[in-house]
Amino acid sequence: MFLLRRVLKIQAALWAVTGMALGLVPLTVLEALGQSSIVETAWLRMLGVTTVVLALLMWLVAGALDQVWWWAWAFAVLEAGVATVALVNATFSVDPGAAAWAWWVIGGVSVAFAALDLVGLGRTSQEKPQA
């Protein structure tokens, strides 16, 4: 349970920082990542707010892990989905003039978190099987 709790809290912190950055300075984030700029930033700001709320939910699940450890499956699915989208985009869909490295990093980090979530869930399921 220690591993899963630690991974969820680190994930939550990373998602919270990302969400705050997207919500507050979306164009700066895009420029730092070498992406072409978007004229309408409201979508990125809404994504930022959503991401901060996601981070809060991760933190809540990590805090109540004794009772709701299996809820962490949602976060493993989230990371696998983000990894898939990022890696497919890096491979096939990067806009001309945009940097692909950011998509590879996002995909790699998400793969790592998905794997850590699954390992943490496996260990926790052995410690605390669902009744």
mmCIF file with all atom_site columns, C-alpha atoms in Angstrom:
data_model
loop_
_atom_site.group_PDB
_atom_site.id
_atom_site.type_symbol
_atom_site.label_atom_id
_atom_site.label_alt_id
_atom_site.label_comp_id
_atom_site.label_asym_id
_atom_site.label_entity_id
_atom_site.label_seq_id
_atom_site.pdbx_PDB_ins_code
_atom_site.Cartn_x
_atom_site.Cartn_y
_atom_site.Cartn_z
_atom_site.occupancy
_atom_site.B_iso_or_equiv
_atom_site.pdbx_formal_charge
_atom_site.auth_seq_id
_atom_site.auth_comp_id
_atom_site.auth_asym_id
_atom_site.auth_atom_id
_atom_site.pdbx_PDB_model_num
ATOM 1   C CA . MET A 1 1   ? 0.000   0.000  0.000   1.00 0.00 ? 1   MET A CA 1
ATOM 2   C CA . PHE A 1 2   ? 2.978   2.280  0.663   1.00 0.00 ? 2   PHE A CA 1
ATOM 3   C CA . LEU A 1 3   ? 4.039   2.203  -3.013  1.00 0.00 ? 3   LEU A CA 1
ATOM 4   C CA . LEU A 1 4   ? 0.553   2.946  -4.344  1.00 0.00 ? 4   LEU A CA 1
ATOM 5   C CA . ARG A 1 5   ? 0.038   5.792  -1.870  1.00 0.00 ? 5   ARG A CA 1
ATOM 6   C CA . ARG A 1 6   ? 3.421   7.317  -2.759  1.00 0.00 ? 6   ARG A CA 1
ATOM 7   C CA . VAL A 1 7   ? 2.825   7.007  -6.520  1.00 0.00 ? 7   VAL A CA 1
ATOM 8   C CA . LEU A 1 8   ? -0.643  8.569  -6.271  1.00 0.00 ? 8   LEU A CA 1
ATOM 9   C CA . LYS A 1 9   ? 0.678   11.522 -4.290  1.00 0.00 ? 9   LYS A CA 1
ATOM 10  C CA . ILE A 1 10  ? 3.513   12.118 -6.750  1.00 0.00 ? 10  ILE A CA 1
ATOM 11  C CA . GLN A 1 11  ? 1.051   11.814 -9.653  1.00 0.00 ? 11  GLN A CA 1
ATOM 12  C CA . ALA A 1 12  ? -1.309  14.239 -7.934  1.00 0.00 ? 12  ALA A CA 1
ATOM 13  C CA . ALA A 1 13  ? 1.465   16.780 -7.436  1.00 0.00 ? 13  ALA A CA 1
ATOM 14  C CA . LEU A 1 14  ? 2.560   16.530 -11.074 1.00 0.00 ? 14  LEU A CA 1
ATOM 15  C CA . TRP A 1 15  ? -0.997  16.814 -12.392 1.00 0.00 ? 15  TRP A CA 1
ATOM 16  C CA . ALA A 1 16  ? -1.691  19.772 -10.066 1.00 0.00 ? 16  ALA A CA 1
ATOM 17  C CA . VAL A 1 17  ? 1.386   21.687 -11.227 1.00 0.00 ? 17  VAL A CA 1
ATOM 18  C CA . THR A 1 18  ? 0.554   20.936 -14.858 1.00 0.00 ? 18  THR A CA 1
ATOM 19  C CA . GLY A 1 19  ? -3.056  22.010 -14.378 1.00 0.00 ? 19  GLY A CA 1
ATOM 20  C CA . MET A 1 20  ? -2.124  25.252 -12.643 1.00 0.00 ? 20  MET A CA 1
ATOM 21  C CA . ALA A 1 21  ? 0.372   26.068 -15.390 1.00 0.00 ? 21  ALA A CA 1
ATOM 22  C CA . LEU A 1 22  ? -2.185  25.364 -18.126 1.00 0.00 ? 22  LEU A CA 1
ATOM 23  C CA . GLY A 1 23  ? -4.860  27.316 -16.281 1.00 0.00 ? 23  GLY A CA 1
ATOM 24  C CA . LEU A 1 24  ? -2.725  30.370 -15.563 1.00 0.00 ? 24  LEU A CA 1
ATOM 25  C CA . VAL A 1 25  ? -0.273  30.668 -18.464 1.00 0.00 ? 25  VAL A CA 1
ATOM 26  C CA . PRO A 1 26  ? -1.346  28.341 -21.294 1.00 0.00 ? 26  PRO A CA 1
ATOM 27  C CA . LEU A 1 27  ? 0.538   30.089 -24.086 1.00 0.00 ? 27  LEU A CA 1
ATOM 28  C CA . THR A 1 28  ? 3.749   30.148 -22.079 1.00 0.00 ? 28  THR A CA 1
ATOM 29  C CA . VAL A 1 29  ? 3.414   26.392 -21.491 1.00 0.00 ? 29  VAL A CA 1
ATOM 30  C CA . LEU A 1 30  ? 2.850   25.744 -25.202 1.00 0.00 ? 30  LEU A CA 1
ATOM 31  C CA . GLU A 1 31  ? 5.822   27.890 -26.197 1.00 0.00 ? 31  GLU A CA 1
ATOM 32  C CA . ALA A 1 32  ? 8.076   26.191 -23.619 1.00 0.00 ? 32  ALA A CA 1
ATOM 33  C CA . LEU A 1 33  ? 7.093   22.813 -25.079 1.00 0.00 ? 33  LEU A CA 1
ATOM 34  C CA . GLY A 1 34  ? 7.807   23.969 -28.631 1.00 0.00 ? 34  GLY A CA 1
ATOM 35  C CA . GLN A 1 35  ? 4.194   23.721 -29.750 1.00 0.00 ? 35  GLN A CA 1
ATOM 36  C CA . SER A 1 36  ? 2.479   26.040 -32.199 1.00 0.00 ? 36  SER A CA 1
ATOM 37  C CA . SER A 1 37  ? 0.403   28.560 -30.418 1.00 0.00 ? 37  SER A CA 1
ATOM 38  C CA . ILE A 1 38  ? -3.354  28.312 -30.170 1.00 0.00 ? 38  ILE A CA 1
ATOM 39  C CA . VAL A 1 39  ? -5.421  31.442 -30.624 1.00 0.00 ? 39  VAL A CA 1
ATOM 40  C CA . GLU A 1 40  ? -8.180  30.355 -28.228 1.00 0.00 ? 40  GLU A CA 1
ATOM 41  C CA . THR A 1 41  ? -6.818  29.501 -24.791 1.00 0.00 ? 41  THR A CA 1
ATOM 42  C CA . ALA A 1 42  ? -10.118 28.884 -22.994 1.00 0.00 ? 42  ALA A CA 1
ATOM 43  C CA . TRP A 1 43  ? -9.884  25.159 -23.812 1.00 0.00 ? 43  TRP A CA 1
ATOM 44  C CA . LEU A 1 44  ? -6.449  24.936 -22.258 1.00 0.00 ? 44  LEU A CA 1
ATOM 45  C CA . ARG A 1 45  ? -7.588  26.869 -19.194 1.00 0.00 ? 45  ARG A CA 1
ATOM 46  C CA . MET A 1 46  ? -10.561 24.511 -18.747 1.00 0.00 ? 46  MET A CA 1
ATOM 47  C CA . LEU A 1 47  ? -8.174  21.568 -19.116 1.00 0.00 ? 47  LEU A CA 1
ATOM 48  C CA . GLY A 1 48  ? -6.025  23.172 -16.418 1.00 0.00 ? 48  GLY A CA 1
ATOM 49  C CA . VAL A 1 49  ? -8.960  23.406 -14.010 1.00 0.00 ? 49  VAL A CA 1
ATOM 50  C CA . THR A 1 50  ? -9.975  19.819 -14.781 1.00 0.00 ? 50  THR A CA 1
ATOM 51  C CA . THR A 1 51  ? -6.435  18.636 -14.196 1.00 0.00 ? 51  THR A CA 1
ATOM 52  C CA . VAL A 1 52  ? -6.224  20.319 -10.795 1.00 0.00 ? 52  VAL A CA 1
ATOM 53  C CA . VAL A 1 53  ? -9.508  18.637 -9.791  1.00 0.00 ? 53  VAL A CA 1
ATOM 54  C CA . LEU A 1 54  ? -8.124  15.299 -11.010 1.00 0.00 ? 54  LEU A CA 1
ATOM 55  C CA . ALA A 1 55  ? -5.078  15.864 -8.805  1.00 0.00 ? 55  ALA A CA 1
ATOM 56  C CA . LEU A 1 56  ? -7.349  16.538 -5.817  1.00 0.00 ? 56  LEU A CA 1
ATOM 57  C CA . LEU A 1 57  ? -9.178  13.258 -6.445  1.00 0.00 ? 57  LEU A CA 1
ATOM 58  C CA . MET A 1 58  ? -5.857  11.381 -6.645  1.00 0.00 ? 58  MET A CA 1
ATOM 59  C CA . TRP A 1 59  ? -4.819  12.920 -3.332  1.00 0.00 ? 59  TRP A CA 1
ATOM 60  C CA . LEU A 1 60  ? -8.158  11.973 -1.730  1.00 0.00 ? 60  LEU A CA 1
ATOM 61  C CA . VAL A 1 61  ? -7.902  8.361  -2.922  1.00 0.00 ? 61  VAL A CA 1
ATOM 62  C CA . ALA A 1 62  ? -4.307  8.202  -1.654  1.00 0.00 ? 62  ALA A CA 1
ATOM 63  C CA . GLY A 1 63  ? -5.504  9.447  1.746   1.00 0.00 ? 63  GLY A CA 1
ATOM 64  C CA . ALA A 1 64  ? -8.296  6.872  2.006   1.00 0.00 ? 64  ALA A CA 1
ATOM 65  C CA . LEU A 1 65  ? -6.371  4.037  0.393   1.00 0.00 ? 65  LEU A CA 1
ATOM 66  C CA . ASP A 1 66  ? -7.191  1.578  3.192   1.00 0.00 ? 66  ASP A CA 1
ATOM 67  C CA . GLN A 1 67  ? -10.867 1.635  2.210   1.00 0.00 ? 67  GLN A CA 1
ATOM 68  C CA . VAL A 1 68  ? -10.848 2.539  -1.500  1.00 0.00 ? 68  VAL A CA 1
ATOM 69  C CA . TRP A 1 69  ? -7.555  1.257  -2.908  1.00 0.00 ? 69  TRP A CA 1
ATOM 70  C CA . TRP A 1 70  ? -9.254  -0.277 -5.979  1.00 0.00 ? 70  TRP A CA 1
ATOM 71  C CA . TRP A 1 71  ? -10.358 3.219  -7.089  1.00 0.00 ? 71  TRP A CA 1
ATOM 72  C CA . ALA A 1 72  ? -6.750  3.731  -8.173  1.00 0.00 ? 72  ALA A CA 1
ATOM 73  C CA . TRP A 1 73  ? -7.544  1.624  -11.260 1.00 0.00 ? 73  TRP A CA 1
ATOM 74  C CA . ALA A 1 74  ? -9.086  4.786  -12.712 1.00 0.00 ? 74  ALA A CA 1
ATOM 75  C CA . PHE A 1 75  ? -5.727  6.524  -12.529 1.00 0.00 ? 75  PHE A CA 1
ATOM 76  C CA . ALA A 1 76  ? -3.915  3.612  -14.166 1.00 0.00 ? 76  ALA A CA 1
ATOM 77  C CA . VAL A 1 77  ? -6.430  3.766  -17.037 1.00 0.00 ? 77  VAL A CA 1
ATOM 78  C CA . LEU A 1 78  ? -5.981  7.547  -17.225 1.00 0.00 ? 78  LEU A CA 1
ATOM 79  C CA . GLU A 1 79  ? -2.198  7.253  -17.530 1.00 0.00 ? 79  GLU A CA 1
ATOM 80  C CA . ALA A 1 80  ? -2.435  4.468  -20.117 1.00 0.00 ? 80  ALA A CA 1
ATOM 81  C CA . GLY A 1 81  ? -4.845  6.579  -22.163 1.00 0.00 ? 81  GLY A CA 1
ATOM 82  C CA . VAL A 1 82  ? -2.695  9.708  -21.949 1.00 0.00 ? 82  VAL A CA 1
ATOM 83  C CA . ALA A 1 83  ? 0.362   7.656  -22.903 1.00 0.00 ? 83  ALA A CA 1
ATOM 84  C CA . THR A 1 84  ? -1.429  6.203  -25.916 1.00 0.00 ? 84  THR A CA 1
ATOM 85  C CA . VAL A 1 85  ? -2.621  9.587  -27.184 1.00 0.00 ? 85  VAL A CA 1
ATOM 86  C CA . ALA A 1 86  ? 0.759   11.263 -26.612 1.00 0.00 ? 86  ALA A CA 1
ATOM 87  C CA . LEU A 1 87  ? 2.812   8.501  -28.239 1.00 0.00 ? 87  LEU A CA 1
ATOM 88  C CA . VAL A 1 88  ? 0.489   8.152  -31.242 1.00 0.00 ? 88  VAL A CA 1
ATOM 89  C CA . ASN A 1 89  ? 0.592   11.932 -31.659 1.00 0.00 ? 89  ASN A CA 1
ATOM 90  C CA . ALA A 1 90  ? 4.391   11.991 -31.391 1.00 0.00 ? 90  ALA A CA 1
ATOM 91  C CA . THR A 1 91  ? 4.638   9.270  -34.009 1.00 0.00 ? 91  THR A CA 1
ATOM 92  C CA . PHE A 1 92  ? 2.042   10.393 -36.552 1.00 0.00 ? 92  PHE A CA 1
ATOM 93  C CA . SER A 1 93  ? 0.486   13.795 -35.890 1.00 0.00 ? 93  SER A CA 1
ATOM 94  C CA . VAL A 1 94  ? 2.940   16.460 -34.757 1.00 0.00 ? 94  VAL A CA 1
ATOM 95  C CA . ASP A 1 95  ? 2.236   19.716 -36.560 1.00 0.00 ? 95  ASP A CA 1
ATOM 96  C CA . PRO A 1 96  ? 4.925   20.949 -38.932 1.00 0.00 ? 96  PRO A CA 1
ATOM 97  C CA . GLY A 1 97  ? 7.220   23.263 -37.015 1.00 0.00 ? 97  GLY A CA 1
ATOM 98  C CA . ALA A 1 98  ? 6.152   21.842 -33.641 1.00 0.00 ? 98  ALA A CA 1
ATOM 99  C CA . ALA A 1 99  ? 8.515   19.876 -31.428 1.00 0.00 ? 99  ALA A CA 1
ATOM 100 C CA . ALA A 1 100 ? 7.848   16.166 -30.972 1.00 0.00 ? 100 ALA A CA 1
ATOM 101 C CA . TRP A 1 101 ? 10.038  15.803 -27.867 1.00 0.00 ? 101 TRP A CA 1
ATOM 102 C CA . ALA A 1 102 ? 7.312   17.066 -25.518 1.00 0.00 ? 102 ALA A CA 1
ATOM 103 C CA . TRP A 1 103 ? 4.900   14.375 -26.716 1.00 0.00 ? 103 TRP A CA 1
ATOM 104 C CA . TRP A 1 104 ? 7.544   11.668 -26.240 1.00 0.00 ? 104 TRP A CA 1
ATOM 105 C CA . VAL A 1 105 ? 8.245   12.906 -22.694 1.00 0.00 ? 105 VAL A CA 1
ATOM 106 C CA . ILE A 1 106 ? 4.545   13.054 -21.806 1.00 0.00 ? 106 ILE A CA 1
ATOM 107 C CA . GLY A 1 107 ? 4.039   9.562  -23.233 1.00 0.00 ? 107 GLY A CA 1
ATOM 108 C CA . GLY A 1 108 ? 7.051   8.148  -21.409 1.00 0.00 ? 108 GLY A CA 1
ATOM 109 C CA . VAL A 1 109 ? 6.105   9.682  -18.068 1.00 0.00 ? 109 VAL A CA 1
ATOM 110 C CA . SER A 1 110 ? 2.543   8.417  -18.447 1.00 0.00 ? 110 SER A CA 1
ATOM 111 C CA . VAL A 1 111 ? 3.741   4.900  -19.304 1.00 0.00 ? 111 VAL A CA 1
ATOM 112 C CA . ALA A 1 112 ? 5.933   4.957  -16.192 1.00 0.00 ? 112 ALA A CA 1
ATOM 113 C CA . PHE A 1 113 ? 3.065   6.125  -13.965 1.00 0.00 ? 113 PHE A CA 1
ATOM 114 C CA . ALA A 1 114 ? 0.675   3.547  -15.461 1.00 0.00 ? 114 ALA A CA 1
ATOM 115 C CA . ALA A 1 115 ? 3.212   0.809  -14.730 1.00 0.00 ? 115 ALA A CA 1
ATOM 116 C CA . LEU A 1 116 ? 3.812   2.081  -11.185 1.00 0.00 ? 116 LEU A CA 1
ATOM 117 C CA . ASP A 1 117 ? 0.053   2.290  -10.602 1.00 0.00 ? 117 ASP A CA 1
ATOM 118 C CA . LEU A 1 118 ? -0.346  -1.314 -11.733 1.00 0.00 ? 118 LEU A CA 1
ATOM 119 C CA . VAL A 1 119 ? 2.545   -2.552 -9.593  1.00 0.00 ? 119 VAL A CA 1
ATOM 120 C CA . GLY A 1 120 ? 1.158   -0.621 -6.609  1.00 0.00 ? 120 GLY A CA 1
ATOM 121 C CA . LEU A 1 121 ? -2.324  -2.021 -7.208  1.00 0.00 ? 121 LEU A CA 1
ATOM 122 C CA . GLY A 1 122 ? -0.907  -5.549 -7.448  1.00 0.00 ? 122 GLY A CA 1
ATOM 123 C CA . ARG A 1 123 ? 0.980   -5.240 -4.190  1.00 0.00 ? 123 ARG A CA 1
ATOM 124 C CA . THR A 1 124 ? -1.950  -3.586 -2.437  1.00 0.00 ? 124 THR A CA 1
ATOM 125 C CA . SER A 1 125 ? -4.370  -6.275 -3.630  1.00 0.00 ? 125 SER A CA 1
ATOM 126 C CA . GLN A 1 126 ? -2.170  -8.871 -1.946  1.00 0.00 ? 126 GLN A CA 1
ATOM 127 C CA . GLU A 1 127 ? -2.090  -6.865 1.289   1.00 0.00 ? 127 GLU A CA 1
ATOM 128 C CA . LYS A 1 128 ? -5.766  -5.820 1.321   1.00 0.00 ? 128 LYS A CA 1
ATOM 129 C CA . PRO A 1 129 ? -7.970  -7.991 -0.865  1.00 0.00 ? 129 PRO A CA 1
ATOM 130 C CA . GLN A 1 130 ? -11.387 -6.537 -1.618  1.00 0.00 ? 130 GLN A CA 1
ATOM 131 C CA . ALA A 1 131 ? -14.088 -8.125 0.537   1.00 0.00 ? 131 ALA A CA 1
#
